[in-house]
């Protein structure tokens, strides 16, 4: 009997901006949101050397899993969720690298023209211009289901990237159902809008992989902590799903407190892999001090 395997690949608890995940179900290998990036500025600082090193490590890891994948899904066109076709310092980028990720793959992608903001529409245009000639096939996924023979991929309608009315655009979630286990990857909903919460509850997953609210933004994210806790607790009560929680919330040093406020404690990507959390961006100030030879306290090891 073939079991479903879930392998978290890259995220804030693993030292980069990402929610990239690999799922193998009924012999079909799926790479979700193949992007890794770094925050270009945090605390007024550019990435520390250890962040740049980790980015390169995660790029290689992602590339390795992309070679194995049959299917790639893209929830939206931010650079920490898809590999763009251009050279950039803090993204998973360069045309050669991107071609290795996407060549010969069946792509299920967020619609490039509908329910999309201006910046992501431009990025989607660049992506399609390059991907159409190398992908096996490209499907616009919003609100659609696909039978892949042994598994079903069901995509949500476009939902806000964060709160209702967000200027950051829209994302699609994906449900992977092999008949015995239901997995939802809910990228960048930030647990802040009712459409996403209601869709997750309706689909009743066994495992939910999602990102928490962007509480690291301070006053710009006022109320996000309370709303995120409320909505995720509702999902936990209604579905009893196992939860993997990472991404924006782990950019906030206080994220363990957020986890403690939940009725069922989730795992970060690192925790799911049984390794130590290394939220490098959240501790960028301390990392720069250490690089200067100064003393600074970190809750994780650098080696």
PDB file of C-alpha atoms in Angstrom, residues 49-283:
ATOM      1  CA  UNK A  49      25.650  36.178   5.907  1.00  0.00           C
ATOM      2  CA  UNK A  50      24.045  33.091   7.476  1.00  0.00           C
ATOM      3  CA  UNK A  51      20.749  34.007   5.789  1.00  0.00           C
ATOM      4  CA  UNK A  52      22.424  34.245   2.378  1.00  0.00           C
ATOM      5  CA  UNK A  53      24.123  30.901   2.945  1.00  0.00           C
ATOM      6  CA  UNK A  54      20.841  29.319   3.990  1.00  0.00           C
ATOM      7  CA  UNK A  55      19.100  30.749   0.915  1.00  0.00           C
ATOM      8  CA  UNK A  56      21.604  28.999  -1.336  1.00  0.00           C
ATOM      9  CA  UNK A  57      21.149  25.736   0.565  1.00  0.00           C
ATOM     10  CA  UNK A  58      17.376  25.954   0.237  1.00  0.00           C
ATOM     11  CA  UNK A  59      17.612  26.752  -3.482  1.00  0.00           C
ATOM     12  CA  UNK A  60      19.581  23.542  -4.015  1.00  0.00           C
ATOM     13  CA  UNK A  61      17.126  21.566  -1.910  1.00  0.00           C
ATOM     14  CA  UNK A  62      14.149  22.945  -3.818  1.00  0.00           C
ATOM     15  CA  UNK A  63      15.847  22.249  -7.127  1.00  0.00           C
ATOM     16  CA  UNK A  64      16.432  18.629  -6.124  1.00  0.00           C
ATOM     17  CA  UNK A  65      12.795  18.068  -5.239  1.00  0.00           C
ATOM     18  CA  UNK A  66      11.667  19.856  -8.410  1.00  0.00           C
ATOM     19  CA  UNK A  67      13.566  17.285 -10.462  1.00  0.00           C
ATOM     20  CA  UNK A  68      11.537  14.536  -8.777  1.00  0.00           C
ATOM     21  CA  UNK A  69       8.157  16.263  -9.104  1.00  0.00           C
ATOM     22  CA  UNK A  70       5.501  15.376 -11.687  1.00  0.00           C
ATOM     23  CA  UNK A  71       3.212  18.269 -10.733  1.00  0.00           C
ATOM     24  CA  UNK A  72       3.864  21.822  -9.527  1.00  0.00           C
ATOM     25  CA  UNK A  73       1.222  24.106  -8.031  1.00  0.00           C
ATOM     26  CA  UNK A  74       1.560  27.873  -7.573  1.00  0.00           C
ATOM     27  CA  UNK A  75      -0.783  29.694  -5.189  1.00  0.00           C
ATOM     28  CA  UNK A  76       0.239  33.223  -6.250  1.00  0.00           C
ATOM     29  CA  UNK A  77       3.130  35.157  -7.755  1.00  0.00           C
ATOM     30  CA  UNK A  78       5.096  36.488  -4.804  1.00  0.00           C
ATOM     31  CA  UNK A  79       8.726  35.487  -5.106  1.00  0.00           C
ATOM     32  CA  UNK A  80       8.726  33.342  -1.972  1.00  0.00           C
ATOM     33  CA  UNK A  81       6.013  31.174  -3.595  1.00  0.00           C
ATOM     34  CA  UNK A  82       7.202  30.719  -7.164  1.00  0.00           C
ATOM     35  CA  UNK A  83      10.575  30.718  -8.883  1.00  0.00           C
ATOM     36  CA  UNK A  84      10.730  33.706 -11.267  1.00  0.00           C
ATOM     37  CA  UNK A  85      12.632  33.773 -14.562  1.00  0.00           C
ATOM     38  CA  UNK A  86      15.139  36.498 -13.740  1.00  0.00           C
ATOM     39  CA  UNK A  87      18.342  37.045 -11.843  1.00  0.00           C
ATOM     40  CA  UNK A  88      17.904  38.441  -8.339  1.00  0.00           C
ATOM     41  CA  UNK A  89      19.847  38.386  -5.115  1.00  0.00           C
ATOM     42  CA  UNK A  90      17.207  37.487  -2.556  1.00  0.00           C
ATOM     43  CA  UNK A  91      14.830  35.278  -4.587  1.00  0.00           C
ATOM     44  CA  UNK A  92      14.989  31.764  -5.993  1.00  0.00           C
ATOM     45  CA  UNK A  93      15.838  33.066  -9.426  1.00  0.00           C
ATOM     46  CA  UNK A  94      17.773  33.063 -12.714  1.00  0.00           C
ATOM     47  CA  UNK A  95      16.399  31.737 -15.975  1.00  0.00           C
ATOM     48  CA  UNK A  96      18.549  28.591 -15.927  1.00  0.00           C
ATOM     49  CA  UNK A  97      17.435  27.725 -12.396  1.00  0.00           C
ATOM     50  CA  UNK A  98      13.774  28.368 -13.214  1.00  0.00           C
ATOM     51  CA  UNK A  99      13.935  26.236 -16.352  1.00  0.00           C
ATOM     52  CA  UNK A 100      15.235  23.337 -14.275  1.00  0.00           C
ATOM     53  CA  UNK A 101      12.308  23.727 -11.885  1.00  0.00           C
ATOM     54  CA  UNK A 102       9.505  23.880 -14.462  1.00  0.00           C
ATOM     55  CA  UNK A 103      10.636  21.953 -17.550  1.00  0.00           C
ATOM     56  CA  UNK A 104       8.370  19.004 -18.337  1.00  0.00           C
ATOM     57  CA  UNK A 105       6.053  19.595 -15.386  1.00  0.00           C
ATOM     58  CA  UNK A 106       2.278  19.705 -15.215  1.00  0.00           C
ATOM     59  CA  UNK A 107       1.612  23.169 -13.760  1.00  0.00           C
ATOM     60  CA  UNK A 108      -1.526  24.204 -11.847  1.00  0.00           C
ATOM     61  CA  UNK A 109      -1.312  27.937 -11.283  1.00  0.00           C
ATOM     62  CA  UNK A 110      -3.246  30.890  -9.922  1.00  0.00           C
ATOM     63  CA  UNK A 111      -5.127  32.548 -12.782  1.00  0.00           C
ATOM     64  CA  UNK A 112      -2.779  35.186 -14.199  1.00  0.00           C
ATOM     65  CA  UNK A 113      -5.456  37.758 -15.094  1.00  0.00           C
ATOM     66  CA  UNK A 114      -8.500  37.236 -12.851  1.00  0.00           C
ATOM     67  CA  UNK A 115      -8.667  38.246  -9.151  1.00  0.00           C
ATOM     68  CA  UNK A 116      -5.107  39.508  -9.202  1.00  0.00           C
ATOM     69  CA  UNK A 117      -3.464  42.796  -8.317  1.00  0.00           C
ATOM     70  CA  UNK A 118      -1.282  44.830 -10.669  1.00  0.00           C
ATOM     71  CA  UNK A 119       2.155  43.712  -9.458  1.00  0.00           C
ATOM     72  CA  UNK A 120       1.262  40.014  -9.485  1.00  0.00           C
ATOM     73  CA  UNK A 121      -0.361  40.364 -12.928  1.00  0.00           C
ATOM     74  CA  UNK A 122       2.984  41.631 -14.272  1.00  0.00           C
ATOM     75  CA  UNK A 123       4.879  38.813 -12.579  1.00  0.00           C
ATOM     76  CA  UNK A 124       2.392  36.239 -13.903  1.00  0.00           C
ATOM     77  CA  UNK A 125       2.872  37.596 -17.443  1.00  0.00           C
ATOM     78  CA  UNK A 126       6.645  37.165 -17.206  1.00  0.00           C
ATOM     79  CA  UNK A 127       6.208  33.705 -15.724  1.00  0.00           C
ATOM     80  CA  UNK A 128       3.852  32.502 -18.475  1.00  0.00           C
ATOM     81  CA  UNK A 129       5.945  34.032 -21.238  1.00  0.00           C
ATOM     82  CA  UNK A 130       8.787  31.755 -20.176  1.00  0.00           C
ATOM     83  CA  UNK A 131       6.976  28.702 -18.792  1.00  0.00           C
ATOM     84  CA  UNK A 132       4.601  28.029 -21.686  1.00  0.00           C
ATOM     85  CA  UNK A 133       7.371  26.691 -23.910  1.00  0.00           C
ATOM     86  CA  UNK A 134       8.893  24.319 -21.342  1.00  0.00           C
ATOM     87  CA  UNK A 135       6.023  23.021 -19.176  1.00  0.00           C
ATOM     88  CA  UNK A 136       4.232  19.803 -20.068  1.00  0.00           C
ATOM     89  CA  UNK A 137       0.892  21.569 -19.608  1.00  0.00           C
ATOM     90  CA  UNK A 138      -0.409  24.629 -17.746  1.00  0.00           C
ATOM     91  CA  UNK A 139      -3.835  24.760 -16.107  1.00  0.00           C
ATOM     92  CA  UNK A 140      -5.415  27.799 -14.460  1.00  0.00           C
ATOM     93  CA  UNK A 141      -6.506  26.310 -11.163  1.00  0.00           C
ATOM     94  CA  UNK A 142      -8.839  28.785  -9.426  1.00  0.00           C
ATOM     95  CA  UNK A 143     -11.974  26.999  -8.168  1.00  0.00           C
ATOM     96  CA  UNK A 144     -11.317  23.861 -10.230  1.00  0.00           C
ATOM     97  CA  UNK A 145     -10.781  20.147  -9.489  1.00  0.00           C
ATOM     98  CA  UNK A 146      -8.509  17.748 -11.360  1.00  0.00           C
ATOM     99  CA  UNK A 147      -8.496  13.934 -11.308  1.00  0.00           C
ATOM    100  CA  UNK A 148      -4.896  12.790 -11.700  1.00  0.00           C
ATOM    101  CA  UNK A 149      -5.660   9.093 -11.424  1.00  0.00           C
ATOM    102  CA  UNK A 150      -5.392   7.995  -7.804  1.00  0.00           C
ATOM    103  CA  UNK A 151      -5.591  11.491  -6.369  1.00  0.00           C
ATOM    104  CA  UNK A 152      -7.737  14.572  -6.759  1.00  0.00           C
ATOM    105  CA  UNK A 153      -6.417  18.116  -6.657  1.00  0.00           C
ATOM    106  CA  UNK A 154      -9.092  20.624  -5.699  1.00  0.00           C
ATOM    107  CA  UNK A 155      -8.314  24.324  -5.689  1.00  0.00           C
ATOM    108  CA  UNK A 156     -10.203  27.000  -3.809  1.00  0.00           C
ATOM    109  CA  UNK A 157     -11.622  30.050  -5.511  1.00  0.00           C
ATOM    110  CA  UNK A 158      -9.279  33.020  -5.227  1.00  0.00           C
ATOM    111  CA  UNK A 159      -9.282  34.308  -1.629  1.00  0.00           C
ATOM    112  CA  UNK A 160      -7.622  37.420  -0.190  1.00  0.00           C
ATOM    113  CA  UNK A 161      -3.919  37.429   0.606  1.00  0.00           C
ATOM    114  CA  UNK A 162      -4.595  38.210   4.254  1.00  0.00           C
ATOM    115  CA  UNK A 163      -7.548  40.347   5.312  1.00  0.00           C
ATOM    116  CA  UNK A 164     -10.546  41.116   3.115  1.00  0.00           C
ATOM    117  CA  UNK A 165      -9.631  43.984   0.805  1.00  0.00           C
ATOM    118  CA  UNK A 166      -5.901  43.296   1.052  1.00  0.00           C
ATOM    119  CA  UNK A 167      -3.774  45.261  -1.425  1.00  0.00           C
ATOM    120  CA  UNK A 168      -1.525  42.193  -1.721  1.00  0.00           C
ATOM    121  CA  UNK A 169      -3.972  40.447  -4.039  1.00  0.00           C
ATOM    122  CA  UNK A 170      -5.362  36.926  -3.970  1.00  0.00           C
ATOM    123  CA  UNK A 171      -4.185  33.338  -3.524  1.00  0.00           C
ATOM    124  CA  UNK A 172      -5.577  29.866  -4.172  1.00  0.00           C
ATOM    125  CA  UNK A 173      -5.439  26.996  -1.698  1.00  0.00           C
ATOM    126  CA  UNK A 174      -5.064  23.371  -2.783  1.00  0.00           C
ATOM    127  CA  UNK A 175      -6.608  20.183  -1.377  1.00  0.00           C
ATOM    128  CA  UNK A 176      -4.832  16.904  -2.131  1.00  0.00           C
ATOM    129  CA  UNK A 177      -7.141  13.902  -1.619  1.00  0.00           C
ATOM    130  CA  UNK A 178      -5.893  10.346  -2.164  1.00  0.00           C
ATOM    131  CA  UNK A 179      -9.088   8.758  -0.847  1.00  0.00           C
ATOM    132  CA  UNK A 180      -7.698   8.104   2.610  1.00  0.00           C
ATOM    133  CA  UNK A 181      -5.997  11.376   3.597  1.00  0.00           C
ATOM    134  CA  UNK A 182      -6.945  14.970   2.845  1.00  0.00           C
ATOM    135  CA  UNK A 183      -4.204  17.615   2.900  1.00  0.00           C
ATOM    136  CA  UNK A 184      -4.795  21.337   2.459  1.00  0.00           C
ATOM    137  CA  UNK A 185      -1.960  23.719   1.668  1.00  0.00           C
ATOM    138  CA  UNK A 186      -3.359  27.175   2.452  1.00  0.00           C
ATOM    139  CA  UNK A 187      -0.658  29.564   1.413  1.00  0.00           C
ATOM    140  CA  UNK A 188      -0.682  33.204   2.564  1.00  0.00           C
ATOM    141  CA  UNK A 189      -4.286  33.321   3.719  1.00  0.00           C
ATOM    142  CA  UNK A 190      -2.660  34.524   6.961  1.00  0.00           C
ATOM    143  CA  UNK A 191      -5.762  33.126   8.787  1.00  0.00           C
ATOM    144  CA  UNK A 192      -7.357  36.562   8.396  1.00  0.00           C
ATOM    145  CA  UNK A 193     -10.295  36.174   6.005  1.00  0.00           C
ATOM    146  CA  UNK A 194     -13.591  34.306   6.339  1.00  0.00           C
ATOM    147  CA  UNK A 195     -13.629  32.938   2.786  1.00  0.00           C
ATOM    148  CA  UNK A 196     -10.464  30.949   3.407  1.00  0.00           C
ATOM    149  CA  UNK A 197     -11.508  29.757   6.862  1.00  0.00           C
ATOM    150  CA  UNK A 198     -14.912  28.608   5.639  1.00  0.00           C
ATOM    151  CA  UNK A 199     -13.428  26.760   2.653  1.00  0.00           C
ATOM    152  CA  UNK A 200     -10.976  24.893   4.889  1.00  0.00           C
ATOM    153  CA  UNK A 201     -13.705  23.892   7.331  1.00  0.00           C
ATOM    154  CA  UNK A 202     -15.976  22.756   4.500  1.00  0.00           C
ATOM    155  CA  UNK A 203     -13.227  20.538   3.030  1.00  0.00           C
ATOM    156  CA  UNK A 204     -12.406  19.042   6.457  1.00  0.00           C
ATOM    157  CA  UNK A 205      -8.709  18.214   6.043  1.00  0.00           C
ATOM    158  CA  UNK A 206      -6.731  15.690   8.066  1.00  0.00           C
ATOM    159  CA  UNK A 207      -3.660  17.925   7.734  1.00  0.00           C
ATOM    160  CA  UNK A 208      -3.573  21.691   7.256  1.00  0.00           C
ATOM    161  CA  UNK A 209      -0.371  23.422   6.146  1.00  0.00           C
ATOM    162  CA  UNK A 210      -0.690  27.184   6.453  1.00  0.00           C
ATOM    163  CA  UNK A 211       0.989  30.458   7.302  1.00  0.00           C
ATOM    164  CA  UNK A 212       0.058  32.562  10.293  1.00  0.00           C
ATOM    165  CA  UNK A 213      -0.709  36.286  10.482  1.00  0.00           C
ATOM    166  CA  UNK A 214       2.038  38.877   9.791  1.00  0.00           C
ATOM    167  CA  UNK A 215       2.242  40.107  13.374  1.00  0.00           C
ATOM    168  CA  UNK A 216       5.884  41.128  12.851  1.00  0.00           C
ATOM    169  CA  UNK A 217       4.567  44.197  10.990  1.00  0.00           C
ATOM    170  CA  UNK A 218       3.493  45.779  14.274  1.00  0.00           C
ATOM    171  CA  UNK A 219       0.843  48.538  13.993  1.00  0.00           C
ATOM    172  CA  UNK A 220       0.298  47.716  10.307  1.00  0.00           C
ATOM    173  CA  UNK A 221      -1.043  44.321  11.415  1.00  0.00           C
ATOM    174  CA  UNK A 222      -3.200  45.585  14.278  1.00  0.00           C
ATOM    175  CA  UNK A 223      -5.661  42.932  15.394  1.00  0.00           C
ATOM    176  CA  UNK A 224      -3.993  40.179  13.326  1.00  0.00           C
ATOM    177  CA  UNK A 225      -2.825  38.237  16.393  1.00  0.00           C
ATOM    178  CA  UNK A 226      -6.316  37.959  17.875  1.00  0.00           C
ATOM    179  CA  UNK A 227      -8.022  37.298  14.545  1.00  0.00           C
ATOM    180  CA  UNK A 228      -5.494  34.636  13.582  1.00  0.00           C
ATOM    181  CA  UNK A 229      -5.907  32.832  16.904  1.00  0.00           C
ATOM    182  CA  UNK A 230      -9.689  32.969  16.685  1.00  0.00           C
ATOM    183  CA  UNK A 231      -9.838  31.661  13.132  1.00  0.00           C
ATOM    184  CA  UNK A 232      -7.298  28.880  13.563  1.00  0.00           C
ATOM    185  CA  UNK A 233      -8.936  27.725  16.784  1.00  0.00           C
ATOM    186  CA  UNK A 234     -12.234  27.553  14.908  1.00  0.00           C
ATOM    187  CA  UNK A 235     -10.615  25.412  12.203  1.00  0.00           C
ATOM    188  CA  UNK A 236      -9.090  23.131  14.849  1.00  0.00           C
ATOM    189  CA  UNK A 237     -12.423  22.695  16.650  1.00  0.00           C
ATOM    190  CA  UNK A 238     -14.399  22.050  13.474  1.00  0.00           C
ATOM    191  CA  UNK A 239     -11.946  19.722  11.708  1.00  0.00           C
ATOM    192  CA  UNK A 240      -9.570  18.342  14.378  1.00  0.00           C
ATOM    193  CA  UNK A 241      -6.887  18.609  11.688  1.00  0.00           C
ATOM    194  CA  UNK A 242      -3.210  18.258  12.424  1.00  0.00           C
ATOM    195  CA  UNK A 243      -1.707  21.699  11.771  1.00  0.00           C
ATOM    196  CA  UNK A 244       1.661  22.720  10.355  1.00  0.00           C
ATOM    197  CA  UNK A 245       1.975  26.466  10.934  1.00  0.00           C
ATOM    198  CA  UNK A 246       4.839  28.629   9.718  1.00  0.00           C
ATOM    199  CA  UNK A 247       5.705  31.500   7.368  1.00  0.00           C
ATOM    200  CA  UNK A 248       4.699  35.097   8.349  1.00  0.00           C
ATOM    201  CA  UNK A 249       4.042  34.351  12.039  1.00  0.00           C
ATOM    202  CA  UNK A 250       7.577  32.953  12.465  1.00  0.00           C
ATOM    203  CA  UNK A 251       9.052  36.294  11.415  1.00  0.00           C
ATOM    204  CA  UNK A 252       7.840  37.451  14.856  1.00  0.00           C
ATOM    205  CA  UNK A 253      10.031  36.437  17.808  1.00  0.00           C
ATOM    206  CA  UNK A 254       6.855  35.975  19.839  1.00  0.00           C
ATOM    207  CA  UNK A 255       5.518  33.137  17.666  1.00  0.00           C
ATOM    208  CA  UNK A 256       5.835  30.471  20.419  1.00  0.00           C
ATOM    209  CA  UNK A 257       3.289  32.514  22.412  1.00  0.00           C
ATOM    210  CA  UNK A 258       0.922  32.449  19.439  1.00  0.00           C
ATOM    211  CA  UNK A 259       1.262  28.660  19.279  1.00  0.00           C
ATOM    212  CA  UNK A 260       0.501  28.443  23.007  1.00  0.00           C
ATOM    213  CA  UNK A 261      -2.793  30.288  22.431  1.00  0.00           C
ATOM    214  CA  UNK A 262      -4.118  27.529  20.181  1.00  0.00           C
ATOM    215  CA  UNK A 263      -6.370  24.703  21.327  1.00  0.00           C
ATOM    216  CA  UNK A 264      -4.188  22.151  19.525  1.00  0.00           C
ATOM    217  CA  UNK A 265      -0.492  22.938  19.294  1.00  0.00           C
ATOM    218  CA  UNK A 266       0.833  22.994  15.719  1.00  0.00           C
ATOM    219  CA  UNK A 267       4.292  22.178  14.427  1.00  0.00           C
ATOM    220  CA  UNK A 268       6.519  24.455  12.405  1.00  0.00           C
ATOM    221  CA  UNK A 269       8.170  23.030   9.290  1.00  0.00           C
ATOM    222  CA  UNK A 270      11.291  22.478  11.385  1.00  0.00           C
ATOM    223  CA  UNK A 271       9.288  20.823  14.153  1.00  0.00           C
ATOM    224  CA  UNK A 272       7.576  18.499  11.677  1.00  0.00           C
ATOM    225  CA  UNK A 273      11.021  17.497  10.387  1.00  0.00           C
ATOM    226  CA  UNK A 274      12.214  17.061  14.003  1.00  0.00           C
ATOM    227  CA  UNK A 275      14.953  19.653  13.718  1.00  0.00           C
ATOM    228  CA  UNK A 276      15.519  22.895  15.621  1.00  0.00           C
ATOM    229  CA  UNK A 277      13.642  26.030  14.604  1.00  0.00           C
ATOM    230  CA  UNK A 278      16.047  28.589  13.104  1.00  0.00           C
ATOM    231  CA  UNK A 279      13.968  31.761  12.495  1.00  0.00           C
ATOM    232  CA  UNK A 280      16.901  33.709  11.112  1.00  0.00           C
ATOM    233  CA  UNK A 281      15.018  36.769   9.892  1.00  0.00           C
ATOM    234  CA  UNK A 282      13.401  37.389  13.266  1.00  0.00           C
ATOM    235  CA  UNK A 283      16.895  37.533  14.794  1.00  0.00           C
TER     236      UNK A 283
END
